[in-house]
Short mmCIF file of C-alpha atoms and ligand atoms in Angstrom, two decimals:
data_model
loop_
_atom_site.label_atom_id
_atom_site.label_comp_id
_atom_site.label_asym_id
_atom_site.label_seq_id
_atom_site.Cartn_x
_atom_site.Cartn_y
_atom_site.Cartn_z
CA UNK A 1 0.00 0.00 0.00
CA UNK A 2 1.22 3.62 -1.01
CA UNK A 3 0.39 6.50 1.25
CA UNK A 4 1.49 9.38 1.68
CA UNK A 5 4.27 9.33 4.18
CA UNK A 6 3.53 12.72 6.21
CA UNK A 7 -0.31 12.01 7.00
CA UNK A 8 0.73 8.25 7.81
CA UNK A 9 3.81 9.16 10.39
CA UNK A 10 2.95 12.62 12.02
CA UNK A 11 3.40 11.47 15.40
CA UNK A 12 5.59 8.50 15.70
CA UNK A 13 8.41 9.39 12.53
CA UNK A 14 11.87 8.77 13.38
CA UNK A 15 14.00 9.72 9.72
CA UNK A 16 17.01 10.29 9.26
CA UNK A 17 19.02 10.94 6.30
CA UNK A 18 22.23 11.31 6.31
CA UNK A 19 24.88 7.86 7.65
CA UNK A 20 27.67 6.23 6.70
CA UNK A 21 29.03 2.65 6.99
CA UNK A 22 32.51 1.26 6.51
CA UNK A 23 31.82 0.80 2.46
CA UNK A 24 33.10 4.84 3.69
CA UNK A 25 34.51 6.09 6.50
CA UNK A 26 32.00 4.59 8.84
CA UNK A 27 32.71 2.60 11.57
CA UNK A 28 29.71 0.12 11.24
CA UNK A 29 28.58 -2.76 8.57
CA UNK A 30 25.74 -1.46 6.34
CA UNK A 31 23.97 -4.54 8.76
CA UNK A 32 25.30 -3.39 12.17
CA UNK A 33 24.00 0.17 10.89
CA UNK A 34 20.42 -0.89 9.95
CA UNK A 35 20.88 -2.74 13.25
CA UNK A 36 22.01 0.27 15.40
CA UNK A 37 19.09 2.18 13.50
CA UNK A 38 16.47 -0.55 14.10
CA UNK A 39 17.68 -0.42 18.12
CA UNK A 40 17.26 3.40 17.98
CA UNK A 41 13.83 3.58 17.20
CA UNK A 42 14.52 4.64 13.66
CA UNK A 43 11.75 3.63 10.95
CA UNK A 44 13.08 5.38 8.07
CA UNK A 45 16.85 5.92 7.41
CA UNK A 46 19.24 6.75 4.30
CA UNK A 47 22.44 5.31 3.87
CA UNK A 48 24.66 8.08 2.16
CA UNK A 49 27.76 6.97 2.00
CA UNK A 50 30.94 9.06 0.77
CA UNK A 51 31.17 8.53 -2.70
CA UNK A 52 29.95 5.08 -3.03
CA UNK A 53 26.66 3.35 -3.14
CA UNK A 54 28.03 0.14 -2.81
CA UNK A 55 26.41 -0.71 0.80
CA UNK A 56 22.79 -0.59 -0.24
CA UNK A 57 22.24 -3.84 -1.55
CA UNK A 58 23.15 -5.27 2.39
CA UNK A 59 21.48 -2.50 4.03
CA UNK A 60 18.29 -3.46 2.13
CA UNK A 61 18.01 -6.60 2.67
CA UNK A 62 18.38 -6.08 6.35
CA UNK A 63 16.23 -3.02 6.34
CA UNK A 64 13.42 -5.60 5.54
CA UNK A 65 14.40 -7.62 8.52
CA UNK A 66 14.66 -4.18 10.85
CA UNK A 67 11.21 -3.30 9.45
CA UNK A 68 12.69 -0.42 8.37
CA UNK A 69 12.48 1.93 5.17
CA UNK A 70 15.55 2.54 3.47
CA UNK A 71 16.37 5.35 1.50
CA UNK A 72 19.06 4.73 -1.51
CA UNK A 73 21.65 7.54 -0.48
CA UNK A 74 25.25 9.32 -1.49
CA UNK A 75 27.30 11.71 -0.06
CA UNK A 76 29.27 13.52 -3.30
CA UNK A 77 32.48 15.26 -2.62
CA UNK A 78 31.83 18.35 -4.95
CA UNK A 79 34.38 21.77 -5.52
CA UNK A 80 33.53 24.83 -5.79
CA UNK A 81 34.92 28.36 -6.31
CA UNK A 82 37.89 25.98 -4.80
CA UNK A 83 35.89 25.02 -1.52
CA UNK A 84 35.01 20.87 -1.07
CA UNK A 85 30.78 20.78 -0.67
CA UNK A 86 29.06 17.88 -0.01
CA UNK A 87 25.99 16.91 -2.16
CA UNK A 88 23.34 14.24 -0.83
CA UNK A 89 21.74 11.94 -3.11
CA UNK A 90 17.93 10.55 -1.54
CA UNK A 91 16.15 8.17 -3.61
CA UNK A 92 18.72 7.56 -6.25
CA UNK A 93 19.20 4.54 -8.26
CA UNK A 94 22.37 3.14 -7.59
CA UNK A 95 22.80 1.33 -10.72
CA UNK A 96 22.27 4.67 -13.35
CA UNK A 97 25.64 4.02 -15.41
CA UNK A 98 26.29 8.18 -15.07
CA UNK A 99 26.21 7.93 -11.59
CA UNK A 100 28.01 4.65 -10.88
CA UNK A 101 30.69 5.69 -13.51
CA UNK A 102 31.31 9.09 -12.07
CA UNK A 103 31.81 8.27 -8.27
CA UNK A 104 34.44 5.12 -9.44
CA UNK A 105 35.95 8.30 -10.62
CA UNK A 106 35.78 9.82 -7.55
CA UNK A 107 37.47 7.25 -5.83
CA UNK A 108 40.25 6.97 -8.33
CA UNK A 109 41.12 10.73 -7.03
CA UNK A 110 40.79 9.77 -3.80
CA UNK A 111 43.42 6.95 -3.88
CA UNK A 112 45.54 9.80 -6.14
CA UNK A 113 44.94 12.04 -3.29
CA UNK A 114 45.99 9.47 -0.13
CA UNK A 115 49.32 9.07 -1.95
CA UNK A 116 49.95 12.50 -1.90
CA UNK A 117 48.47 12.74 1.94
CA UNK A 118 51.21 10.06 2.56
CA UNK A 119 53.88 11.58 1.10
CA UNK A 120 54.10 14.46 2.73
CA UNK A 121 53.25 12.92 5.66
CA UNK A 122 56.87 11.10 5.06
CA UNK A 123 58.55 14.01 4.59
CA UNK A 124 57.14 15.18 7.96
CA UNK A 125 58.81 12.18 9.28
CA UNK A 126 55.42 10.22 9.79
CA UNK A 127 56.06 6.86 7.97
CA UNK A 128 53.56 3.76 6.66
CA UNK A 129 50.97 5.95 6.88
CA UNK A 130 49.06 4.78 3.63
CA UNK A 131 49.21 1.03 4.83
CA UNK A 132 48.11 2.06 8.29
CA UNK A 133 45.42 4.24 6.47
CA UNK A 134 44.31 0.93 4.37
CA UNK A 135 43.83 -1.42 6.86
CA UNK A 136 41.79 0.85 9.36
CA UNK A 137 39.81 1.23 5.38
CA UNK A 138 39.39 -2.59 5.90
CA UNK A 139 36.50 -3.47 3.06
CA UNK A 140 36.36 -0.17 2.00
CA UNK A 141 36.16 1.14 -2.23
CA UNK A 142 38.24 4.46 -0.69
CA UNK A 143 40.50 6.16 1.46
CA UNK A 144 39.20 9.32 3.75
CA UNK A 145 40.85 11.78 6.00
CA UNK A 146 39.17 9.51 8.35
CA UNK A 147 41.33 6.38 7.60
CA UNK A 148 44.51 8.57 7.88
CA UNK A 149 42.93 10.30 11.52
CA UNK A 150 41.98 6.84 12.75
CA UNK A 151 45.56 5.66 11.93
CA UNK A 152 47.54 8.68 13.51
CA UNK A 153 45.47 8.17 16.96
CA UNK A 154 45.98 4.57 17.01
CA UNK A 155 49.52 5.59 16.83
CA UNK A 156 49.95 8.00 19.23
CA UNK A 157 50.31 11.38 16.98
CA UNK A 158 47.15 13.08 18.90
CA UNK A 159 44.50 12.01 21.16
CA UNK A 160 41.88 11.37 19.42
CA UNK A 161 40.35 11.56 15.79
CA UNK A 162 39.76 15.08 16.07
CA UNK A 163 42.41 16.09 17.64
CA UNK A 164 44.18 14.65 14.58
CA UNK A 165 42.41 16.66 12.08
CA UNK A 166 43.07 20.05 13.79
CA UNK A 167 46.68 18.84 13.71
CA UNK A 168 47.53 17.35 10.81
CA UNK A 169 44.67 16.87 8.39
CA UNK A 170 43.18 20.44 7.50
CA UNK A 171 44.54 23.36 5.52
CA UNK A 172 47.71 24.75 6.39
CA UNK A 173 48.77 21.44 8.06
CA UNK A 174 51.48 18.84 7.06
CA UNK A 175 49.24 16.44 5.68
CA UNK A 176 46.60 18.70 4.04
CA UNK A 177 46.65 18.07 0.02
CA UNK A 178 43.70 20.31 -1.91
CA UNK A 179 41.86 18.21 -4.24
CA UNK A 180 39.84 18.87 -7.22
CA UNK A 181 36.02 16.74 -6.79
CA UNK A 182 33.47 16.71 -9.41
CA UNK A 183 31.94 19.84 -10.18
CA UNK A 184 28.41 21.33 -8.70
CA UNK A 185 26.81 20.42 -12.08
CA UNK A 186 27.69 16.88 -12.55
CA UNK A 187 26.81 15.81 -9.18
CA UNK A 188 23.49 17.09 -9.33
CA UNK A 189 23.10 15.63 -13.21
CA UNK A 190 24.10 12.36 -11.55
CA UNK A 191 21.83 11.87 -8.91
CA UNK A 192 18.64 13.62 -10.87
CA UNK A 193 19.70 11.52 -13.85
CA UNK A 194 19.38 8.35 -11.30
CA UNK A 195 15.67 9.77 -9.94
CA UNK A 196 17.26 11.12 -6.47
CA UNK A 197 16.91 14.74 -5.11
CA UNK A 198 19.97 16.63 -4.50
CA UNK A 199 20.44 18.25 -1.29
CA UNK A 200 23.09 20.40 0.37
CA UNK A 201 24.82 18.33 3.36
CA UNK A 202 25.56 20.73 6.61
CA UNK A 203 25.47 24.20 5.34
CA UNK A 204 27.02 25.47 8.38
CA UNK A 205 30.01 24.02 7.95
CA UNK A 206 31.26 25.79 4.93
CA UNK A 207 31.31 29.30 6.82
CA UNK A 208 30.15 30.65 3.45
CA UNK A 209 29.54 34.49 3.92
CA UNK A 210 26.08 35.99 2.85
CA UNK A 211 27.09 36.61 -0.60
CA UNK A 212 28.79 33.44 -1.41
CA UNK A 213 26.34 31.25 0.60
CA UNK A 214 22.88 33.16 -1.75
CA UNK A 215 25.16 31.99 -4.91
CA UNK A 216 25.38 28.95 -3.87
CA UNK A 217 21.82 28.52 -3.07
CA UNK A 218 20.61 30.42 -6.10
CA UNK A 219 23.11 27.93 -8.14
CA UNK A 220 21.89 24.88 -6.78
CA UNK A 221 17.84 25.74 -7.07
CA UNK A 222 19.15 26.91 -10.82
CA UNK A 223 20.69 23.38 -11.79
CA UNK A 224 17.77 21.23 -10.14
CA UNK A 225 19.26 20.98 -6.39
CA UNK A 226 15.68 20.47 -4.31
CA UNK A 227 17.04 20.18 -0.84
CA UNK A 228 19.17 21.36 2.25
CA UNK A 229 19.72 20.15 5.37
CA UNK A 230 18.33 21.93 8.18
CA UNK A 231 19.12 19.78 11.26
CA UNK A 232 22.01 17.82 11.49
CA UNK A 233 25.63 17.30 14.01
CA UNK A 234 27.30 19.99 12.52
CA UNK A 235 24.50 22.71 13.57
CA UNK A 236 23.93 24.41 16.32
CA UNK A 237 20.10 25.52 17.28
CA UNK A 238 21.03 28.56 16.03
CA UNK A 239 22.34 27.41 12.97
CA UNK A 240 19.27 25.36 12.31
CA UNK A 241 17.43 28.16 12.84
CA UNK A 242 18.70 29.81 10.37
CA UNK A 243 19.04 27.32 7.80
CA UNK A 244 15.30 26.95 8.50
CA UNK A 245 14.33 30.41 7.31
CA UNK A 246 16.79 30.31 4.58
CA UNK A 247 15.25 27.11 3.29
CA UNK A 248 11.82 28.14 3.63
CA UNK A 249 12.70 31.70 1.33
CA UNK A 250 14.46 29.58 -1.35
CA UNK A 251 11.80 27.07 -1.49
CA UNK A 252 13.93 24.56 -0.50
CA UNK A 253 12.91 21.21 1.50
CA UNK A 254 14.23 20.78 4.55
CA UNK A 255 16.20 17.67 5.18
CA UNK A 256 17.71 16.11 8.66
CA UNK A 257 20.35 13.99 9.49
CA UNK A 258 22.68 12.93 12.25
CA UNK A 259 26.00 12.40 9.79
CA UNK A 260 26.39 9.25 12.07
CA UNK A 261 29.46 7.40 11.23
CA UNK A 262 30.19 4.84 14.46
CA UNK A 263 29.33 5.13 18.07
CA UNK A 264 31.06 8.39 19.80
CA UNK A 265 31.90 9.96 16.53
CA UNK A 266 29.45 12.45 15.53
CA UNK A 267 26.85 14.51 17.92
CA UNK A 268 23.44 13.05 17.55
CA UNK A 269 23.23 9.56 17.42
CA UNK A 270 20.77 7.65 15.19
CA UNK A 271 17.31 8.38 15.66
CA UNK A 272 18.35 11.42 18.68
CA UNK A 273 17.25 13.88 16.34
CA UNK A 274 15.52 17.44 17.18
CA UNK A 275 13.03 18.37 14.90
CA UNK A 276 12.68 20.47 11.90
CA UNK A 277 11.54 24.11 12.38
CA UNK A 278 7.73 24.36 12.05
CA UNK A 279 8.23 26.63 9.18
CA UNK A 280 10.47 23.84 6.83
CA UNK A 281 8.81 21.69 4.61
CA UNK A 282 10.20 18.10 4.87
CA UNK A 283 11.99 16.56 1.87
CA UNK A 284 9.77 13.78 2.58
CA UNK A 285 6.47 15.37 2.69
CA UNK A 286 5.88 14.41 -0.92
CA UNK A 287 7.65 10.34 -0.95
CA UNK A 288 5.34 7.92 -1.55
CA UNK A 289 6.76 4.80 0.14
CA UNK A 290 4.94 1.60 1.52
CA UNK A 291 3.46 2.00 4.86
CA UNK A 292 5.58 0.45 7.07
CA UNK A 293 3.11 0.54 10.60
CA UNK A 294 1.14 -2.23 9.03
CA UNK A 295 3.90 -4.68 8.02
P1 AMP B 301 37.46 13.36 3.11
O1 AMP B 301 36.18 13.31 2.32
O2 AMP B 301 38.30 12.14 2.94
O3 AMP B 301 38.23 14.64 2.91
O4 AMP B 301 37.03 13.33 4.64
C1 AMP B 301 35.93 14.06 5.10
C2 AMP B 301 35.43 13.37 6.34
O5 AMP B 301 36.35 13.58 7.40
C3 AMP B 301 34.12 13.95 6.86
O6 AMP B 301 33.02 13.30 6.26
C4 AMP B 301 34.18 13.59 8.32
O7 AMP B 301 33.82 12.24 8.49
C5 AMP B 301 35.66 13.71 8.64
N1 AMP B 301 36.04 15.02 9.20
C6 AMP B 301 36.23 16.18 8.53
N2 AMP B 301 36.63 17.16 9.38
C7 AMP B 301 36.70 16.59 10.60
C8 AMP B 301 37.05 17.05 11.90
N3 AMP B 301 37.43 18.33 12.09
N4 AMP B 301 36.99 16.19 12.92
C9 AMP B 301 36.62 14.90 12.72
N5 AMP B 301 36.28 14.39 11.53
C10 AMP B 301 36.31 15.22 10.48
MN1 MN B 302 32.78 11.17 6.80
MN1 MN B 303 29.86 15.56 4.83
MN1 MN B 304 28.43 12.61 5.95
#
């Protein structure tokens, strides 16, 4: 049966959009994520992984034994005007040649771009730190900053994963390398292409100013973007707030998620979620997906 999702869920919806498993940098299974999810009270979840869809097959099949609904995801590592965005895909097909094609591509840069990380790490006089950044990549397509953070704390270089980043992972820091993603364009012509929606992962982080951040918007709405998150770890309330009204003036749908990549590691856990703003309308307030209180 096919209803539509907001007048079915009001009161007991627990979404969220935006989580990664270790196909990326998460620290849990696409199974032990649906699991997690399923445990948290979650009934409707998207697995966006960076720049791979390659966990949605398992995280399907168990979403039908967590009684959950999942939503096909992708988190796309995009530049612009020289600054790395991140571009959700929600509801894309993960077999739409375009889109399968152009995110292999992505991960051939990647692996370009973790040589380069572990070169200069060498010449800072931290060896065998591509090999250590492999094997905490375990089944993993790709290498992340977060392979090469989880491998510096395990040896000592900083306390924790954080700590590493601050130190040696972001710009101006001895193993920061700037990298050239897909463009804006593409990734939004891949996941529309596919049937997804685009939508712009945690706004707040880029610490665009007014100007920049209404081109980007006005960009985005231009080339077929739909969405932006609203609510997720990397905002504050006030944040939220303000990504709220923003979305609301451009039109936008609101989307929320936790950006949950392994126990401890990111600020709301699965299904901990605050609201949306009254005033946002809901990227899902127009899905039609099977009614999953009466299976
Ligand atoms: P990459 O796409 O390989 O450049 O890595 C980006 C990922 O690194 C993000 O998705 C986060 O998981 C992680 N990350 C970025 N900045 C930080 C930070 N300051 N602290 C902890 N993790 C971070
Ligand atoms: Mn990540
Ligand atoms: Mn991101
Ligand atoms: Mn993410």
């Amino acid at each position: 049966m096919m209803r539509n999702l907001v007048i079915t869920y009001s009161s007991m919806l627990n979404i969220d959009l935006h989580s990664h498993s270790t196909i990326s940098d998460g620290m849990l299974s696409p199974s032990r994520l649906l699991a997690h999810a399923a445990s948290r009270g979650v009934n409707i979840l998207a697995l966006t992984d960076h720049d791979d869809i390659a966990g949605l097959s398992e995280a399907r099949h168990c979403a039908l034994q967590e009684n959950i609904t999942l939503i096909n995801g992708v988190e796309i590592s995009v530049t612009w005007h020289s600054r790395t965005l991140h571009i959700i895909g929600l509801g894309i097909n993960p077999e739409h040649p375009p889109l399968a094609d152009g995110l292999e591509e992505i991960r051939d840069g990647r692996m370009d771009r973790a040589q380069a990380i572990a070169a200069q790490l060498d010449k800072y006089g931290i060896h065998g730190s591509l090999e250590g950044a492999r094997a905490q990549a375990g089944e993993s397509r790709l290498i992340g900053r977060t392979h090469f953070a989880r491998f510096l704390a395990s040896q000592g270089y900083a306390k924790d994963v954080k700590s590493v980043f601050k130190k040696f992972l972001v710009k101006g820091k001895p193993g920061y390398v700037s990298h050239v993603w897909t463009s804006l364009s593409e990734a939004i012509d891949w996941i529309r292409g596919s049937g997804g929606q685009a939508v712009i992962a945690h706004p707040a982080r880029y610490k665009l100013g007014n100007n920049l951040l209404e081109q980007l918007l006005s960009e985005f709405c231009e080339l077929g973007g739909t969405g932006i998150e609203v609510v997720s770890s990397s905002h504050t309330p006030e944040q939220t707030r303000q990504f709220a009204q923003l979305a609301s003036h451009m039109n936008l749908y609101a989307s929320c998620g936790s950006d949950y990549h392994g126990p401890g590691e990111s600020y709301f856990d699965l299904g901990r979620l605050p609201a949306l703003p009254p005033e946002c309308t809901p990227i899902w307030s127009e899905w039609k997906i099977p009614d999953i209180q009466e299976s």
